[in-house]
CSV table of C-alpha atoms in Angstrom, one decimal:
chain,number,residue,atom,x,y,z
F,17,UNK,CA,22.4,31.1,-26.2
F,18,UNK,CA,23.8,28.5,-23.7
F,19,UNK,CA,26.9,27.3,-24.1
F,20,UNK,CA,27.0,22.9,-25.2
F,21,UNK,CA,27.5,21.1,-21.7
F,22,UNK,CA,30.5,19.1,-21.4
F,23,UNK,CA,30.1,15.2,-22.1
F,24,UNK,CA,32.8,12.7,-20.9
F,25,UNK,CA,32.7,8.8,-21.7
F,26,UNK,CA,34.3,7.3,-19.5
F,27,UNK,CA,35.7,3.6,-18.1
F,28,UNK,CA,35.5,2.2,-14.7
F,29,UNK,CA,37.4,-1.0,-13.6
F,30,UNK,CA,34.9,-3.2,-11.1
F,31,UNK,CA,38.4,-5.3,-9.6
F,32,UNK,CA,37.7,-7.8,-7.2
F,33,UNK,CA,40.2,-10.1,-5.8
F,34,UNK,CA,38.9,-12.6,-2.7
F,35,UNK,CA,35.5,-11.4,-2.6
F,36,UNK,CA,36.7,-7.7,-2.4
F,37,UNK,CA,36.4,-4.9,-4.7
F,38,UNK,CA,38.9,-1.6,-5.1
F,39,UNK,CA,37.7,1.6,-3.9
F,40,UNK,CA,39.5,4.9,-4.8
F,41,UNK,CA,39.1,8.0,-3.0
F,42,UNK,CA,39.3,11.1,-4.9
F,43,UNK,CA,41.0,13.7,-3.5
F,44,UNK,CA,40.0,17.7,-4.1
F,45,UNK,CA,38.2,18.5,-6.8
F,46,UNK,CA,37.0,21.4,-8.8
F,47,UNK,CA,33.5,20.7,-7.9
F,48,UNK,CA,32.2,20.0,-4.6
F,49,UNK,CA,29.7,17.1,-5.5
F,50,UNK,CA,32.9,15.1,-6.7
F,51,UNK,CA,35.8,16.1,-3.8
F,52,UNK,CA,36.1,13.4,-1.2
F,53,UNK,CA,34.1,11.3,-3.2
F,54,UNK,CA,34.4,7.4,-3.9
F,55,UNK,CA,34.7,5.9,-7.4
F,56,UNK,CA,36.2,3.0,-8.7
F,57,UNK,CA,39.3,3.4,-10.7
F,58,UNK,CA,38.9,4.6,-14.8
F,59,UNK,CA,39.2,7.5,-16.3
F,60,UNK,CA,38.1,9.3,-19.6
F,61,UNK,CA,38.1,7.7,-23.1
F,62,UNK,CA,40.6,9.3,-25.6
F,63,UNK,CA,39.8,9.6,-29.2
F,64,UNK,CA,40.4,6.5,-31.0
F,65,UNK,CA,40.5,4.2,-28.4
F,66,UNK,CA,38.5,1.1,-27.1
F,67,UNK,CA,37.0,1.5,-23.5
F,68,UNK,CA,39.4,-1.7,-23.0
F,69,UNK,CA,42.2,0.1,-23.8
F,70,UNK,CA,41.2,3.5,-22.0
F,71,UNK,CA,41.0,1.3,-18.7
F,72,UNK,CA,44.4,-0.2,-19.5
F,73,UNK,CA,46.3,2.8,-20.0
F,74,UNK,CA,44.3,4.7,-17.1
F,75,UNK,CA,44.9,1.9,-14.3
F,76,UNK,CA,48.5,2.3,-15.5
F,77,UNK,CA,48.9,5.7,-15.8
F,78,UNK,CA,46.4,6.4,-12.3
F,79,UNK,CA,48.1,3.4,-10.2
F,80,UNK,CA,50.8,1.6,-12.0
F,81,UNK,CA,48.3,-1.4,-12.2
F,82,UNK,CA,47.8,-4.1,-14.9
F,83,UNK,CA,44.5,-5.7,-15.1
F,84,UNK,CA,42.6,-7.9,-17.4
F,85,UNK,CA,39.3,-6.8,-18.9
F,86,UNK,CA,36.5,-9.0,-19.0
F,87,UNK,CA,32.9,-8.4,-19.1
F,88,UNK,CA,31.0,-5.2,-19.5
F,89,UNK,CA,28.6,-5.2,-16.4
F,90,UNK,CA,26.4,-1.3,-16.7
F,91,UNK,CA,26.6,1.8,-18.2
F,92,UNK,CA,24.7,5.1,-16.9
F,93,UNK,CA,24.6,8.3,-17.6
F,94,UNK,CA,24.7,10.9,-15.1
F,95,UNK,CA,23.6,15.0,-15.3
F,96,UNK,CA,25.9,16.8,-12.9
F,97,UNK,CA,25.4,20.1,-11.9
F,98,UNK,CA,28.6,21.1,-14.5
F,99,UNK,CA,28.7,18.4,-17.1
F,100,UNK,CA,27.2,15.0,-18.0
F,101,UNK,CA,29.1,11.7,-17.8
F,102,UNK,CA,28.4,8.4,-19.5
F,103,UNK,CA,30.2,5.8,-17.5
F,104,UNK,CA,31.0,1.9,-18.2
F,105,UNK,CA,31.8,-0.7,-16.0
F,106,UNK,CA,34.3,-3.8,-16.7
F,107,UNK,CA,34.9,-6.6,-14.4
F,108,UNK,CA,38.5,-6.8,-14.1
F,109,UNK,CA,41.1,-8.7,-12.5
F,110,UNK,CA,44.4,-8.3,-11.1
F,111,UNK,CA,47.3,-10.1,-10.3
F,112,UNK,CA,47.9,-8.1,-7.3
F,113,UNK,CA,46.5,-5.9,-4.7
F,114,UNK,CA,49.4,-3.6,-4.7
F,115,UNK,CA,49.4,-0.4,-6.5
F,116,UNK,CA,50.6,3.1,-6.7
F,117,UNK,CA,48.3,5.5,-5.8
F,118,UNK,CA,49.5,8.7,-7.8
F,119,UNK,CA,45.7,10.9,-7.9
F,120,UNK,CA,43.4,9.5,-5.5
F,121,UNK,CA,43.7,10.3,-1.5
F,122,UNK,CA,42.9,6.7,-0.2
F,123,UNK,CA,42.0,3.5,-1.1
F,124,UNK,CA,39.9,0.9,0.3
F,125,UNK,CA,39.3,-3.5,-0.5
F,126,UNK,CA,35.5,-4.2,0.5
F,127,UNK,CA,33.0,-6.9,0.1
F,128,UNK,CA,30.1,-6.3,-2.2
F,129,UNK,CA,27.9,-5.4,0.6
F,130,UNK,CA,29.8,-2.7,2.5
F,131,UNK,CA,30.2,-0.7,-0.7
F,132,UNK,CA,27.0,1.7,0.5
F,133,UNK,CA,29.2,2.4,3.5
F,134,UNK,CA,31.1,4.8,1.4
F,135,UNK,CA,29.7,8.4,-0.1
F,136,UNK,CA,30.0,7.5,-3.4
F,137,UNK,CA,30.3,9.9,-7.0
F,138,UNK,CA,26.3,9.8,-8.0
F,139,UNK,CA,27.0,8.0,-11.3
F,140,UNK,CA,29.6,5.4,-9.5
F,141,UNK,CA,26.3,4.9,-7.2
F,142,UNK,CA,24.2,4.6,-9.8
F,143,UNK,CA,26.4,2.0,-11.7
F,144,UNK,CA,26.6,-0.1,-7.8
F,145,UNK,CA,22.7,-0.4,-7.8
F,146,UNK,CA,23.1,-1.4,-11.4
F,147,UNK,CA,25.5,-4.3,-11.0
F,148,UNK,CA,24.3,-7.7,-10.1
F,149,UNK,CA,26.0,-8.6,-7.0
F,150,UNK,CA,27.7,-11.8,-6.5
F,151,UNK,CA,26.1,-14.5,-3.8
C-alpha cells in the first residue's frame, strides 16, 4: 500500500510596485525541480488561519515585509514528482521595496513581461500564465 502523498496549501504574494513585480530566488532545496528555482514570496498555510493571514505572517517571518492583501488573482494545483501543492495568488502591495532576505538566494523587481525570463517553480509558472497581465 502506498503511502498518502503530501498536500500543501499554500499563499503567494503577486507585489508590484511601479509596474514591477517581486521575484524570490530559492536557494537549495531538498528536491532538485525546486533548487534555484523562482517563486514569488508565500509560504504554507497553518491550521486555523486565513490565506490573508498566512501571507502576512510569512512575508514577515521570510523578509521582514508588511504588505496589504487585496484580491485573489489564481489558484492551481501542481503534482510534483514528491508531493502536490495547491497554490493561491493575492495582489499585494507594499510600502516599500526594501526587505530582508532571510531564506531565498536572490531577489529580483521585473515588469510583467520579463517574468518568463526566469526558470520558474512549475506551479509559480502555472499561476503566471494564469494571471491576467496588466496593459
Amino acid at each position: 500500500m502506498m503511502a498518502q502523498r503530501k498536500h500543501y496549501h499554500v499563499v503567494a504574494a503577486v507585489i508590484e510596485v511601479a509596474g514591477r513585480v517581486l521575484c524570490m530566488q530559492r536557494g537549495v532545496t531538498r528536491y532538485p525541480y525546486t533548487s534555484h528555482m523562482w517563486e514569488f514570496p508565500g509560504g504554507k498555510i497553518e491550521p486555523g488561519e486565513t490565506p490573508e493571514q498566512a501571507l502576512h505572517r510569512e512575508l514577515i517571518e521570510e523578509m521582514n515585509l508588511e504588505v496589504e492583501v487585496h484580491e485573489h488573482l489564481a489558484t492551481v494545483t501542481h503534482d510534483y514528482p514528491d508531493f502536490t501543492i495547491t497554490l493561491a495568488a493575492y495582489r499585494c502591495t507594499a510600502a516599500t521595496t526594501a526587505f530582508t532576505m532571510r531564506e531565498h538566494a536572490a531577489s529580483r523587481w521585473l515588469p510583467w513581461n520579463e517574468l518568463s525570463s526566469l526558470q520558474w517553480c512549475a506551479a509559480d509558472d502555472r499561476l503566471i500564465a494564469q494571471i491576467r497581465i496588466p496593459e
